[in-house]
Structures are given as structure tokens and as C-alpha cells.
Coordinates of C-alpha atoms and ligand atoms in Angstrom, one line a residue:
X4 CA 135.6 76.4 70.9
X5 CA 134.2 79.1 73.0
X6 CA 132.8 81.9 70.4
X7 CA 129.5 80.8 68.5
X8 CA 127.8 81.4 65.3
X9 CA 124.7 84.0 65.2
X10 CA 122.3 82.9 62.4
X11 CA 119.3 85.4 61.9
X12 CA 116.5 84.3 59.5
X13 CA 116.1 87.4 57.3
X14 CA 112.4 85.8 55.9
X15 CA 109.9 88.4 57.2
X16 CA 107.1 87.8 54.5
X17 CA 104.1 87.3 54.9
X18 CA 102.2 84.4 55.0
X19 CA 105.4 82.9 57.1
X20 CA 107.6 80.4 55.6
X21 CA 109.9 78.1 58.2
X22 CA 113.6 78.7 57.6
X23 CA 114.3 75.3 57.1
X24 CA 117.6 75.7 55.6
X25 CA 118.8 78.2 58.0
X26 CA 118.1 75.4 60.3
X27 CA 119.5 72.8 58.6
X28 CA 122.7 74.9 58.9
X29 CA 122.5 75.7 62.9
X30 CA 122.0 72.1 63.4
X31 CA 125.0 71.2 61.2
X32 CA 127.4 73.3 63.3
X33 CA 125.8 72.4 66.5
X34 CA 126.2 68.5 65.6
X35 CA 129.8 70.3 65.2
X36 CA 129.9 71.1 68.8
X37 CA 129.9 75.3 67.6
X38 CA 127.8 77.3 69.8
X39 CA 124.8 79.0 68.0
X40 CA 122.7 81.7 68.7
X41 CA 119.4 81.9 66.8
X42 CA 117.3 85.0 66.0
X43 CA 114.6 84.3 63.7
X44 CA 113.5 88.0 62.4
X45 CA 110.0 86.8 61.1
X46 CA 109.2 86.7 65.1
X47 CA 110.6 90.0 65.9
X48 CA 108.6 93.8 66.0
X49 CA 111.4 96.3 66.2
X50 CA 114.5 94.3 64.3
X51 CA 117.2 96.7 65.3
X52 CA 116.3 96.5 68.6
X53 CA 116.5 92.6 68.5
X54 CA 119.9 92.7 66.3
X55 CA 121.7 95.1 69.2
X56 CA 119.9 92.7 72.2
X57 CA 121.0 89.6 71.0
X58 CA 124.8 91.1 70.0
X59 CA 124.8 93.3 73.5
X60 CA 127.3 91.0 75.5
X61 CA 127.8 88.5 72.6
X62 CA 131.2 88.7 70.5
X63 CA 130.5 85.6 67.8
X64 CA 132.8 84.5 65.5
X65 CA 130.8 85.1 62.5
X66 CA 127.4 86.3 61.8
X67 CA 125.2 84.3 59.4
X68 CA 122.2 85.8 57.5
X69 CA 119.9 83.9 55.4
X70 CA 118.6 84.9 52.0
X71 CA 115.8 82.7 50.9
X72 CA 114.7 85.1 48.1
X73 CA 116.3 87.7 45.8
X74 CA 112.9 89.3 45.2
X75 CA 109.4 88.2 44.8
X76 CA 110.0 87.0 41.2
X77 CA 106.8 88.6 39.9
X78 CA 107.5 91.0 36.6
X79 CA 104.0 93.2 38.3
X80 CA 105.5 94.2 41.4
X81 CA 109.7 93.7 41.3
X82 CA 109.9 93.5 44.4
X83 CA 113.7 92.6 45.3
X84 CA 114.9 92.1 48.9
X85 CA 118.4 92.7 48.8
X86 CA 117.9 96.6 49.9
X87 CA 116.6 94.4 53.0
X88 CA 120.0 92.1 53.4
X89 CA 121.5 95.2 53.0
X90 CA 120.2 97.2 55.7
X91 CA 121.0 94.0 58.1
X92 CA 124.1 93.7 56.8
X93 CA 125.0 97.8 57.4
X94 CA 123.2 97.5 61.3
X95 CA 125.4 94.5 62.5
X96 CA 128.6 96.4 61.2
X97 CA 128.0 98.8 63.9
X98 CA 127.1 96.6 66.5
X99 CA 130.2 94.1 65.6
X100 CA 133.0 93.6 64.5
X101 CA 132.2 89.5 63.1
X102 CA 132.3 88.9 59.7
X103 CA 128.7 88.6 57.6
X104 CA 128.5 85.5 55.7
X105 CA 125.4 85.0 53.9
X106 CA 123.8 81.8 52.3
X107 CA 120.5 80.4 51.1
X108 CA 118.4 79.1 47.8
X109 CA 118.2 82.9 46.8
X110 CA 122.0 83.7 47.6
X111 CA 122.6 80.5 45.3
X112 CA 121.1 81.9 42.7
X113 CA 123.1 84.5 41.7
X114 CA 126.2 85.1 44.6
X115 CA 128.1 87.4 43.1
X116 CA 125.1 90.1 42.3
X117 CA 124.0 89.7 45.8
X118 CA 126.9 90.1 47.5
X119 CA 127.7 93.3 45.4
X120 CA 124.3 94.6 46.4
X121 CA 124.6 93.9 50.0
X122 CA 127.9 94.3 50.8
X123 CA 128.3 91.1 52.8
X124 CA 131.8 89.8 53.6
X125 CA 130.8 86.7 52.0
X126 CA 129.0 84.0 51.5
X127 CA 128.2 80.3 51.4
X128 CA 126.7 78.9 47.7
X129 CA 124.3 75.8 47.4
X130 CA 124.6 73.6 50.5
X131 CA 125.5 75.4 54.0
X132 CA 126.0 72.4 56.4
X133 CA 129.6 71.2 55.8
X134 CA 130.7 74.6 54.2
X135 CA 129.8 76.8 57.4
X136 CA 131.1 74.1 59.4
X137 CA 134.0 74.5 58.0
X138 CA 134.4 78.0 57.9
X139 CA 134.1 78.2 61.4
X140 CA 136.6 75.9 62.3
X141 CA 139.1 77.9 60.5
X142 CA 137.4 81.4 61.8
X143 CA 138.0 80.1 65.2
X144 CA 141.5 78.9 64.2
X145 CA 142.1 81.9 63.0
X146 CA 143.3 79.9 59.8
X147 CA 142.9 81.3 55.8
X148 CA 139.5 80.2 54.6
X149 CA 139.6 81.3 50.9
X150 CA 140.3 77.6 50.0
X151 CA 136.8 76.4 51.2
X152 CA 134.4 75.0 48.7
X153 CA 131.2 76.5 48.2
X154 CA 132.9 80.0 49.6
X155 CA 132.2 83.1 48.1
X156 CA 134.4 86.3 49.5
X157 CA 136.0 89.4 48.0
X158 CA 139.5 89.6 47.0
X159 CA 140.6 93.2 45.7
X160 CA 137.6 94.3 45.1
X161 CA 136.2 91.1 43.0
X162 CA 134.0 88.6 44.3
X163 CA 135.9 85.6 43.7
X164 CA 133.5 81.5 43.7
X165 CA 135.0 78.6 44.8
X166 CA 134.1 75.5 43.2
X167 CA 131.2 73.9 45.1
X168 CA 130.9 70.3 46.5
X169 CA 127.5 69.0 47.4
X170 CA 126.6 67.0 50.5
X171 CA 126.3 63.6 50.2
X172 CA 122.8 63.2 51.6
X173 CA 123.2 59.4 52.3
X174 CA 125.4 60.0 54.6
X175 CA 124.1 63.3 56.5
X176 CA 123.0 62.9 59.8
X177 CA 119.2 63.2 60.1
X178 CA 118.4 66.7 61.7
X179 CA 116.8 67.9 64.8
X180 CA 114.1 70.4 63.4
X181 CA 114.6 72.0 66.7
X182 CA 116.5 74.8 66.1
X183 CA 113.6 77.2 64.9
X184 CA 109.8 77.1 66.2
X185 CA 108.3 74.9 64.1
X186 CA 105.3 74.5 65.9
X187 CA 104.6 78.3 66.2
X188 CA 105.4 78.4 62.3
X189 CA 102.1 76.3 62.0
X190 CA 100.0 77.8 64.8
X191 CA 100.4 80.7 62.7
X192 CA 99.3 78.9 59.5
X193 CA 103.0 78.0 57.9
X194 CA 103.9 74.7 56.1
X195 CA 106.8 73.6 57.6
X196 CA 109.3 72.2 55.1
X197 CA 111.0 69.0 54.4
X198 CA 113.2 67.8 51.7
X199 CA 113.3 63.7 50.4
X200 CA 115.7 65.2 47.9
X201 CA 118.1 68.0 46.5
X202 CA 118.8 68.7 43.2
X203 CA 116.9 69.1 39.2
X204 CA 118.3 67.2 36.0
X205 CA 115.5 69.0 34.5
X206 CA 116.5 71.2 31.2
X207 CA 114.5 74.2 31.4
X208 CA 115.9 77.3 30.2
X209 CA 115.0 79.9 32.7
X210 CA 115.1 78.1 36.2
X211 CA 117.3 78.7 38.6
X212 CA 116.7 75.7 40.9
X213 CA 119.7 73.5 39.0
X214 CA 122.2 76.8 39.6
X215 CA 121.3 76.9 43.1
X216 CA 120.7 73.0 43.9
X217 CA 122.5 71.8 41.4
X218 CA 121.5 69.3 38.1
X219 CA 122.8 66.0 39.7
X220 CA 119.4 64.5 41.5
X221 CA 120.6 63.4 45.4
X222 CA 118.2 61.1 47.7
X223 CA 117.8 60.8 51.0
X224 CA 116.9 57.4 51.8
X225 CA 112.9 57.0 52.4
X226 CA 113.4 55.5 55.8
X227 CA 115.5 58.9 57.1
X228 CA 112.8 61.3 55.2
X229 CA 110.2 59.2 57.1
X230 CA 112.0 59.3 60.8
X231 CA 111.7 63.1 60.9
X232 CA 108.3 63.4 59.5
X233 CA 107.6 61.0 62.6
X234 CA 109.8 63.5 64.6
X235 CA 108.0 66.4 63.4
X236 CA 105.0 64.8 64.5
X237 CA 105.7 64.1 68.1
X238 CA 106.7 68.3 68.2
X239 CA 103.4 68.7 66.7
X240 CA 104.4 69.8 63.0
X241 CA 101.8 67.8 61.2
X242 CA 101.2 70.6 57.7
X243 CA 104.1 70.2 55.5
X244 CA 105.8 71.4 52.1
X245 CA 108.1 69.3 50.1
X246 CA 111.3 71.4 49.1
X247 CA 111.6 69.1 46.1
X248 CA 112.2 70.7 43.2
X249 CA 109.7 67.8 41.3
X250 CA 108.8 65.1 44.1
X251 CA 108.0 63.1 41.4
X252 CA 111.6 62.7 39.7
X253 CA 112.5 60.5 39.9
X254 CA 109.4 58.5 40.3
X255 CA 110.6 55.4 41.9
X256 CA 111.9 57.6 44.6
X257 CA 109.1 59.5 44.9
X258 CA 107.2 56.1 45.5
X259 CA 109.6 54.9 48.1
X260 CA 109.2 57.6 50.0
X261 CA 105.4 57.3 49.9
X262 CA 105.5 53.5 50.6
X263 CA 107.8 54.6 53.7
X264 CA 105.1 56.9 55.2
X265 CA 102.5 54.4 54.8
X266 CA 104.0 51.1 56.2
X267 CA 104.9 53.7 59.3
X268 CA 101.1 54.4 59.5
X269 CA 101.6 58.0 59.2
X270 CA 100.0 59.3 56.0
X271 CA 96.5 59.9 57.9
X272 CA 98.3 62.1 60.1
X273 CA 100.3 64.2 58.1
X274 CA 98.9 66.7 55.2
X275 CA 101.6 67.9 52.7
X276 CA 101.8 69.3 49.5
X277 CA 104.4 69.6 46.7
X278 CA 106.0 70.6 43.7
X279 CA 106.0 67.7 40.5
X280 CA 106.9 67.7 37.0
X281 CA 103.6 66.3 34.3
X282 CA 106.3 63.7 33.5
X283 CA 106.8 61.0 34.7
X284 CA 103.4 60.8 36.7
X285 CA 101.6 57.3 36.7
X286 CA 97.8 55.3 38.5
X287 CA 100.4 54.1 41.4
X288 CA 102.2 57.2 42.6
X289 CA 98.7 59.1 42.4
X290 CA 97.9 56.5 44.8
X291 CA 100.2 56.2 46.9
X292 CA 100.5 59.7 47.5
X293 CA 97.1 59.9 48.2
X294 CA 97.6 57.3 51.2
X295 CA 100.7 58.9 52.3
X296 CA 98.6 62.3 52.9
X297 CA 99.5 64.5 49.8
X298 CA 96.6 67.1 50.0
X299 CA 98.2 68.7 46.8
X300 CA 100.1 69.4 43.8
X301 CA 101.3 72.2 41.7
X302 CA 102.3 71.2 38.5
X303 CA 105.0 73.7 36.4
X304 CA 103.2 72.8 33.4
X305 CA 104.5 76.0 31.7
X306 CA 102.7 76.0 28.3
X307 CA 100.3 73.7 26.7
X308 CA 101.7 75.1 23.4
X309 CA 104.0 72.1 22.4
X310 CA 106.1 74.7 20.0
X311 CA 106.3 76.9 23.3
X312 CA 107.4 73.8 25.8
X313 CA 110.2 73.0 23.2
X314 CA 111.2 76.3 23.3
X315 CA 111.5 76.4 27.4
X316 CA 113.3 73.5 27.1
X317 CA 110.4 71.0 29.0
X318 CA 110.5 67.3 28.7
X319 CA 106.5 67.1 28.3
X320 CA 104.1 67.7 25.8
X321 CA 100.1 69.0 25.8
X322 CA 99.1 65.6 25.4
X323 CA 101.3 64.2 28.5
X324 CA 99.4 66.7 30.3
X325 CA 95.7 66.0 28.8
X326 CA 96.6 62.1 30.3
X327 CA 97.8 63.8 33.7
X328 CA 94.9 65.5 34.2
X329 CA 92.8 62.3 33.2
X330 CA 94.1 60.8 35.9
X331 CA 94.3 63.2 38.7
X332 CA 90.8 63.7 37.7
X333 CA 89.9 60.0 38.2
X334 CA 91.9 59.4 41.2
X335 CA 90.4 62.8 42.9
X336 CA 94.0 64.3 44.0
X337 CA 94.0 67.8 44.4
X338 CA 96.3 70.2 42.3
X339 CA 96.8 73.1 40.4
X340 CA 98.9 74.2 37.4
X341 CA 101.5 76.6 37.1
X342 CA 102.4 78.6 33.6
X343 CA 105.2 80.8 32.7
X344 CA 104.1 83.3 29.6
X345 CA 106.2 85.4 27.9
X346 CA 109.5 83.1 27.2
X347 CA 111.4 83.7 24.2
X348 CA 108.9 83.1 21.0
X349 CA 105.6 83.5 22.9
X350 CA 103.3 85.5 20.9
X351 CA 99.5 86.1 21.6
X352 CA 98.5 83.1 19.8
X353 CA 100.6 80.7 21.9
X354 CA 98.9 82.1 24.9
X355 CA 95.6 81.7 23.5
X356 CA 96.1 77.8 22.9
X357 CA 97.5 77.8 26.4
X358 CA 94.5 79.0 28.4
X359 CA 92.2 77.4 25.7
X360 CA 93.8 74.2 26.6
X361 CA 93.9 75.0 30.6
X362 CA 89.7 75.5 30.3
X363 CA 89.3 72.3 27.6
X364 CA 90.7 70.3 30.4
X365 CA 89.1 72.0 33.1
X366 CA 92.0 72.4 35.2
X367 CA 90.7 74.0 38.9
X368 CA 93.3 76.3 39.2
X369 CA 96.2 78.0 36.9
X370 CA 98.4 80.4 37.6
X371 CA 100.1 82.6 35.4
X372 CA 103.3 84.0 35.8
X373 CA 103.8 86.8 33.0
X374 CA 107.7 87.5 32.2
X375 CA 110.5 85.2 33.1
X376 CA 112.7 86.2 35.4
X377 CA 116.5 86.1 33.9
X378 CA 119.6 84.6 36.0
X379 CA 122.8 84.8 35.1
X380 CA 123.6 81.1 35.1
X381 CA 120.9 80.2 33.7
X382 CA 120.4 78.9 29.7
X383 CA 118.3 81.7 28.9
X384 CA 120.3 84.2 31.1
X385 CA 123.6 83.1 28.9
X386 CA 121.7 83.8 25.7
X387 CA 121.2 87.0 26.8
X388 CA 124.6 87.8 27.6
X389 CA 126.3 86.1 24.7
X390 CA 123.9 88.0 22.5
X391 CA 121.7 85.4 21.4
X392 CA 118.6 87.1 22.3
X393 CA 118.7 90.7 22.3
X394 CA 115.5 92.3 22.7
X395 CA 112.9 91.4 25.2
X396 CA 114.9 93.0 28.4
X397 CA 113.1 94.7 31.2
X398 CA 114.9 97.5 32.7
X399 CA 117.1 96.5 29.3
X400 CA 119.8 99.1 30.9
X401 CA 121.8 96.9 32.9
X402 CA 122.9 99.7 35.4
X403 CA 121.9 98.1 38.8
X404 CA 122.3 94.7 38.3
X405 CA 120.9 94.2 41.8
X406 CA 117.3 95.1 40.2
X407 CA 115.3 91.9 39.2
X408 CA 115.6 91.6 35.5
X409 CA 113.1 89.9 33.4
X410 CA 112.9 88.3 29.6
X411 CA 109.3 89.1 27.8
X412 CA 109.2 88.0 24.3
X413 CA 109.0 91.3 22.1
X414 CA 106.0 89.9 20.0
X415 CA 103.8 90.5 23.1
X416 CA 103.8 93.8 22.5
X417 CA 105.4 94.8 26.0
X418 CA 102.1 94.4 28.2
X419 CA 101.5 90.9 28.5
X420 CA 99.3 91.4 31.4
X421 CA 97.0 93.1 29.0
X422 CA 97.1 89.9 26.8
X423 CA 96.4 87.9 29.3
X424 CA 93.7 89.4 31.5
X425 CA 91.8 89.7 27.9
X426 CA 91.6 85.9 27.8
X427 CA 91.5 84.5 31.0
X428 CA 89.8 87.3 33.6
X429 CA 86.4 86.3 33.3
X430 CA 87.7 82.9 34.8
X431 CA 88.1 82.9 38.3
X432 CA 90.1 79.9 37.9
X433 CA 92.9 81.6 36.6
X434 CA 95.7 84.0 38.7
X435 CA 98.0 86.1 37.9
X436 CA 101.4 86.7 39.5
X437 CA 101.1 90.0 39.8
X438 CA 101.2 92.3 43.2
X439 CA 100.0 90.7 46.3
X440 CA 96.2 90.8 47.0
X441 CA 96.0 92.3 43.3
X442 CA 92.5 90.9 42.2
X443 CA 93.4 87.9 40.9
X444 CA 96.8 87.5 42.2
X445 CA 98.9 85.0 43.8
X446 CA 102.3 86.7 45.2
X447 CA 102.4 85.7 48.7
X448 CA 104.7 87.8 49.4
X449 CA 102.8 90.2 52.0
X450 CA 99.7 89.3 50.5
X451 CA 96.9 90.5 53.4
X452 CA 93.7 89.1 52.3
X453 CA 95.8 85.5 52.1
X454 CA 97.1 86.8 55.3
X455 CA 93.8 87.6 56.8
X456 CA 92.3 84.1 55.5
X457 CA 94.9 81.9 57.7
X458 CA 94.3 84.5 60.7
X459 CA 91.1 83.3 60.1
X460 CA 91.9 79.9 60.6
X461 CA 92.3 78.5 56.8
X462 CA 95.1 76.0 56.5
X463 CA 97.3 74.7 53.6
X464 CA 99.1 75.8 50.3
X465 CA 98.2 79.3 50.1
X466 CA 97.3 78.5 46.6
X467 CA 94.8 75.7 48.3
X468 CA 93.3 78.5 50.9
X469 CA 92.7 81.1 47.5
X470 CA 91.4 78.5 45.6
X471 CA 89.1 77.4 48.5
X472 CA 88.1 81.8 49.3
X473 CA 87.3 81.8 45.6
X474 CA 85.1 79.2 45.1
X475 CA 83.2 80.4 48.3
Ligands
B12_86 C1 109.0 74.9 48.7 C2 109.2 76.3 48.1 C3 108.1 77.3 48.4 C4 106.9 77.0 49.3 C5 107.4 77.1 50.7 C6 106.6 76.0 51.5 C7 106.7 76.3 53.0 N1 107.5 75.7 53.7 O1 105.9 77.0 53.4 C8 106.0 78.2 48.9 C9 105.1 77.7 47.8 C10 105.2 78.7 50.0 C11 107.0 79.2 48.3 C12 106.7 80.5 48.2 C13 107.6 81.4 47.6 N2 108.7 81.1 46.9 CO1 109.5 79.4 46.9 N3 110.4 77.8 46.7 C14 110.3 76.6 47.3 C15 111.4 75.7 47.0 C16 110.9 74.6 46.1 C17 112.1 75.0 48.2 C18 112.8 76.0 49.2 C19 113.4 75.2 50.3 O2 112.8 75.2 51.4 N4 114.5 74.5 50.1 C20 115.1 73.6 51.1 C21 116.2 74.2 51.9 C22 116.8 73.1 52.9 O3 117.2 74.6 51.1 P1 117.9 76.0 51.2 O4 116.9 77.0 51.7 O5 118.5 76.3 49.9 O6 119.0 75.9 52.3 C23 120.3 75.3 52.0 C24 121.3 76.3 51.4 O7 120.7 77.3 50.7 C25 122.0 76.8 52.6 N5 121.5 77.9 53.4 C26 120.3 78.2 53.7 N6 120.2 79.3 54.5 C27 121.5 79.6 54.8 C28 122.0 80.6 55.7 C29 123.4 80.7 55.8 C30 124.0 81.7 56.7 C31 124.3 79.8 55.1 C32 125.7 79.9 55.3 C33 123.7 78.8 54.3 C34 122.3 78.7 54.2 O8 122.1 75.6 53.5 C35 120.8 74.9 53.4 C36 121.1 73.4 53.5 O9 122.0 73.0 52.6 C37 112.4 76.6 46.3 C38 113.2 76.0 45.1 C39 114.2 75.0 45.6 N7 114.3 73.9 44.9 O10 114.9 75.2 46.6 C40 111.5 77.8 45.8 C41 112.1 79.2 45.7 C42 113.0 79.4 46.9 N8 110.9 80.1 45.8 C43 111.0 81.1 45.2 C44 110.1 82.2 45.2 C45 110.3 83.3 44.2 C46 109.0 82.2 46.1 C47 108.0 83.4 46.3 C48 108.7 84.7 46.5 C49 107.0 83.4 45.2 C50 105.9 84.5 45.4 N9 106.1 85.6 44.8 O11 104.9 84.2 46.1 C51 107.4 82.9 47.7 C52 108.1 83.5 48.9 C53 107.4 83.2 50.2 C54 108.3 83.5 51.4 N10 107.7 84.1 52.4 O12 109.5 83.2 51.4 C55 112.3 81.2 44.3 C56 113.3 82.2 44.8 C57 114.1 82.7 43.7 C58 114.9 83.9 44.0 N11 115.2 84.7 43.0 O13 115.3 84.1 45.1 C59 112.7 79.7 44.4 C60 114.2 79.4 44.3 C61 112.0 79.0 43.2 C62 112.5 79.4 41.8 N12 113.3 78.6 41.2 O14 112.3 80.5 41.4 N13 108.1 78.6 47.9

């Protein structure tokens, strides 16, 4: 094979996040003997310029962009990148005639709107290693590809989804983590990511992270998770994020994997932080991940209004969470708490036994995300379109389905911000997903003062460097 891939990171936010599954892609098809070339945008000053450089004497096969995020997910701001992808996508059609494939968690969430939006020639959904391996085998035998799980392409105008097949993680080779800069992702104040896991069996009726990963839980074995933390290490990477869903599910993973950093002698040497359900959560895996260099966890606690947690479809209830907090309390792990107000029957009272409950237990840091975002695939998405639920829309019109729609429960009165800034302001423990660097918020998404802070030297979660700024 002679022609390569070109795989551009789309990700320009800031604070940075590493690409890691763009990378986990590259490395894929160079394990496949494809030859890549890598342009990571986040790095770049004058994109257009860098697009038409790196395509000047280069004729690739295909062109892959990645698309981490549909928008920032905030109902404050709205901000969706897809006019973004859709620019890219519109430049490399002049400067080539290769195919645009696009792929990524945010692509995986709903394919089919953001191909209509961007006007892609495709795309990959859920896992890209085996599927854009694949695709370019046939691409460079000029063979039919429409066959090819996980593809998603236009035929006659429709965007057409194959069925999807997940890598067996088992058996995937352990990657390089050398395709992107890792090391200037963290000079620059980045976690870089790694993943003992894909996959959520959790019910919850308004995430997307089972459409785009998938409900059926896949391990990596501890001992592979372990070698390329050890890996990352010798490069230099040593401040990480977990791209668990929930680290701790299951829970005797979770521990294995911590047991595996320790007996390597690694957990003084690494920091990372993570993502965990309040349930299952026990004295041991506090422990261990305390030894194996967890610096912290944020909790998607959602409500601690048990009428309001059955509603979202959660496992736990406000008393799991009062023992939870017990604990991390006693053990001294860091975390914080993350809500989601406005789901179908949230009312002002709800919300009022939520943050009651937040400052009874004197939880260091919640944050509030007002309005649910709504995905097609999603259980609350499909009671919207089957007509279950019918008010509570915002835009309700429906007529650019490329614009980030959200669900807020009609009984709030349509400005739950209002609600919840009345009950929790005064608290500086509390943020709200709102605009970036709004008082108060925490949308990292171009958020300067969190910007400024890491400039400045702080390291961490970003939710660990604002809860740090605002307790100074
Ligand atoms: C960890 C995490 C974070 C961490 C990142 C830590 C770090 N490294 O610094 C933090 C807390 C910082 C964070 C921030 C945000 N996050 Co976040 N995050 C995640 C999480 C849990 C993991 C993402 C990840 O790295 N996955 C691991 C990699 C390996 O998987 P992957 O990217 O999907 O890649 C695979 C495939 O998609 C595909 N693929 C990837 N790229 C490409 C490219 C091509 C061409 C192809 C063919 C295939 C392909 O192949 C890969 C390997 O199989 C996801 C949820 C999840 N479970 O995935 C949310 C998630 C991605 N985040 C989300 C959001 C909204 C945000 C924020 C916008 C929130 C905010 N307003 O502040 C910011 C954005 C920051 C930014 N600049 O991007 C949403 C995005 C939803 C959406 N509508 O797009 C998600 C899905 C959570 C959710 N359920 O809502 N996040």
C-alpha cells in the first residue's frame, strides 16, 4: 500500500484535551502497515494554512477527522461544533479529492445528524481501530465498502448505519501512545487519557455514553492497562484521566486494575482522576485507589431526590450516597459531585432537597448541570419522539436538528438557572454549567480564567484547579 491515511484532530478547545481516540485509530492502521499522516489542529495557528501544507504534495486515500464533541452540552451557552466539522470538511474538498470519514465519542452519539450537518462522506460509529482499518484496505483496493460494520455513508441521499461490532479489547494489541504529543499535551497542563475499559450497563435515561460505547461492559486486562501507564511514564506522561464511563463498575475490575499499579510500584508516580458511579463503592477500592494515585473523583450523583433518581433511571439512592460520602470523608479521597436538574418531573422542590442534601453532607464541590441534553438514541430521546413526553423541548421546533436540543421539565417554569442560583449562589461550593468563565461556571470549553490558571502553572482536573482558585 503506497497512499496513507490523514487523520486531523478537530479538538481545538481550550483547556486541551489529548486526542486519545484519534490516536488509538492512527496506531491501529499503522500496526496495519497503512501510512498515516497526522495533523493535530489543537497545535496549529492558521488551520487553513496547515490543511493545504500538509495536503500540498500529498494525495491520501482518505481523510479522517475526529469529532470528540457535538457541542459543549451546556443548556447556557449551546455551543455546538459541527458548524466547525463542517467548515474542515468544506476546505479539504477543495484541496482534495479523498473521501472525509469522520468518527469519535461525539460522532457516536448521534451519526446520522452529524453527518447531515457536516456533509462528511461518512463515517465510522463507536470503535474506529478495526473499522478504519478496514475501510482502507478496501479504499486502497478499490473494493465496495458499504458492507463494513460500524460504517456510516450516504446512499441516495439517506444516511444509511451498518450494524456495529465492538472490539474485543482482550485481544487488541496494547498501543503506542506515540502518535500524538502527549508530553506537550501535559506541558501545557492536559490530562492525558487512558481507558481500563469501554462500555456502560448503566440505565440512565438521558446518557449517551451506552449509544456511543455501547451497554455491554469490555475489560482490558489490568496487566495491559498497567504496561502503558508504565509506557506513558518513561515518555514522561505522568497526569492522567480515566476514559471510563464509571471506573468503578465493575468494582472488582476497578480493584484489579489498582492492585496492578501498585504491585508495579507505580501509584506514587502517577496522579489520575476519574469518573465513578455512588454504587458500588466500598473501604478497599477507596484504598486502593488511594495507593494507586487517584487524586480524584467526580461522582454523577444526579439527584439526591430518591423520586427524582428513579425517574433518571439511577441505580443509587440519597442514602447510598450519605454512606459514600462517609467514607470518602474518612478515607480523605478527593472528589466532587456532579447533578443533572431539570429531567423529566423535576420541580423546584426536588431541587431544593437536592442542594439541601449536597450542603447537609458537606460535599466540597457540586456541579450543576441545568437541562438535559436529548439524543436521539437515547431512553429519554425516544420518549420524546414516540410522544411520551411532549412539553419540555428547547428550541421545541425541530427545524435544524443539527442545533443541540435539550429536555427541561415544564414545572421549572422555563428558567431553571433562576431556580437554582436562588438556592445555591451564596455557596461557593456549587457551579453551574453554564458559559465558560461565567461566575460560577464550569464549561471548559474555552474557559480563560481556567485557561489562565494552568498557564499559571495549576495542574489537574480542571474541576480540581477551580475548586483549588476558589477556596484561595
Ligand atoms: C474523560 C472525559 C472527559 C475529560 C477528559 C480528560 C482528559 N483527557 O483531559 C474531561 C473531564 C476534561 C472532559 C471534558 C469535556 N467533555 Co468529556 N468525556 C470524557 C469521556 C468519559 C471519555 C472520552 C474519551 O477519551 N474516550 C476514550 C476514547 C478512546 O474513545 P473515543 O474518543 O470514543 O475514540 C474511539 C472512537 O470514537 C473512534 N474514534 C475516535 N476518533 C476517531 C476519528 C476517526 C477518523 C475515526 C474513524 C474513529 C475515531 O475510535 C476510538 C477508539 O475506538 C467521555 C464519555 C465516554 N465514555 O467516552 C466524555 C464526553 C466525550 N465528554 C463530553 C463533553 C460534553 C465534554 C465537555 C464539552 C464538557 C464541558 N462543557 O466542559 C468537555 C470538552 C473538553 C474538550 N476540550 O474536549 C460528552 C460529549 C457529548 C457530545 N454531545 O459530544 C461525553 C460523550 C460525555 C457525555 N456522555 O455527555 N471529558
Amino acid at each position: 500500500m503506497t497512499r496513507g491515511i490523514l487523520l486531523i484532530n478537530t479538538n481545538v478547545a481550550r483547556p486541551l484535551v489529548s486526542p486519545v481516540g484519534l490516536e488509538h485509530v492512527t496506531e491501529s492502521l499503522i500496526g496495519g502497515g497503512v501510512p498515516i499522516q497526522v495533523l493535530d489542529l489543537s497545535f496549529e495557528t492558521d488551520w487553513k494554512a496547515s490543511l493545504s501544507k500538509e495536503l500540498k504534495n500529498a494525495e491520501p486515500l482518505a481523510v479522517g477527522l475526529s469529532v470528540r464533541n457535538t457541542d459543549d452540552c451546556s443548556f447556557a451557552s449551546r455551543k455546538s461544533f459541527l458548524p466547525w466539522i463542517g467548515e474542515i470538511v468544506a476546505e479539504l474538498k477543495k484541496l482534495t479529492p479523498a473521501p472525509v470519514f469522520l468518527g469519535g465519542v461525539g460522532f457516536s452519539t448521534m451519526p446520522e445528524t452529524v453527518l447531515r450537518a457536516t456533509r462528511a462522506d461518512g463515517g465510522i460509529e463507536g470503535d474506529g481501530e478495526e473499522a478504519m482499518l478496514a475501510l482502507t484496505h478496501c479504499l486502497s483496493r478499490g473494493e465496495d465498502f458499504s458492507h463494513l460494520p460500524n460504517l456510516v455513508y450516504w446512499h441516495n441521499g439517506e444516511v444509511v448505519r451498518n450494524p456495529r461490532v465492538d472490539v474485543d479489547l482482550r485481544y487488541l494489541p496494547p498501543p503506542r501512545r506515540r502518535s500524538f504529543d502527549n508530553r506537550r499535551y501535559q506541558q501545557l497542563g492536559a490530562m492525558v487519557g487512558i481507558e481500563t475499559k469501554r462500555g456502560c450497563p448503566q440505565g440512565c435515561i438521558f446518557c449517551a455514553d451506552p449509544v456511543a460505547k455501547g451497554r455491554k461492559v469490555r475489560l482490558r486486562p489490568p496487566q495491559v492497562v498497567v504496561r502503558e501507564l508504565e509506557d506513558l511514564l518513561r515518555q514522561g506522561v505522568s497526569w492522567l484521566h480515566l476514559c471510563d464511563s464509571e471506573f468503578n463498575l465493575p468494582l472488582k475490575h476497578a480493584k484489579q486494575v489498582c492492585r496492578a499499579i501498585i504491585n508495579k510500584g507505580i501509584g506514587g508516580k502517577i496522579r489520575w482522576y476519574c469518573y465513578c458511579s455512588p454504587t458500588p463503592f466500598d473501604r478497599e477500592l477507596v484504598r486502593l485507589m488511594n495507593a494507586a494515585g487517584c487524586a480524584g473523583i467526580n461522582f454523577g450523583v444526579d439527584s439526591l431526590c430518591d423520586d427524582q433518581l428513579h425517574r433518571l433511571g439511577r441505580a443509587h439512592s440519597s442514602q447510598d450516597v450519605a454512606q459514600l460520602v462517609g467514607l470518602l470523608h474518612k478515607e480523605r479521597l478527593n472528589y466532587m459531585f456532579d447533578l443533572l436538574m431539570g429531567g423529566p418531573g423535576e420541580t423546584a422542590e426536588t431541587i431544593q432537597i437536592t442542594i439541601d442534601k449536597a450542603r447537609e453532607l458537606n460535599v466540597p464541590l457540586v456541579g450543576i448541570a441545568a437541562g438535559i441534553r436529548v439524543y436521539p438514541s437515547t431512553p429519554l430521546g425516544k420518549a420524546i419522539a414516540d410522544g411520551t413526553l411532549k412539553e419540555g423541548l428547547h428550541p421545541d421546533t425541530g427545524e435544524h436538528p443539527e442545533q443541540p436540543l435539550f429536555y427541561l421539565s415544564p414545572s421549572l417554569g422555563g428558567d431553571v438557572i433562576t431556580v437554582i442560583n436562588e438556592l445555591a449562589a451564596d455557596d461557593s461550593r456549587f457551579l453551574v454549567l453554564s458559559a465558560p468563565a461565567e461566575k460560577g461556571s464550569y464549561n471548559y470549553v474555552d474557559d480563560k480564567v481556567l485557561s489562565r490558571l494552568i498557564e499559571q502553572g495549576a495542574r489537574g482536573a480542571y474541576w480540581d484547579i477551580i475548586q483549588r482558585h476558589r477556596r484561595t
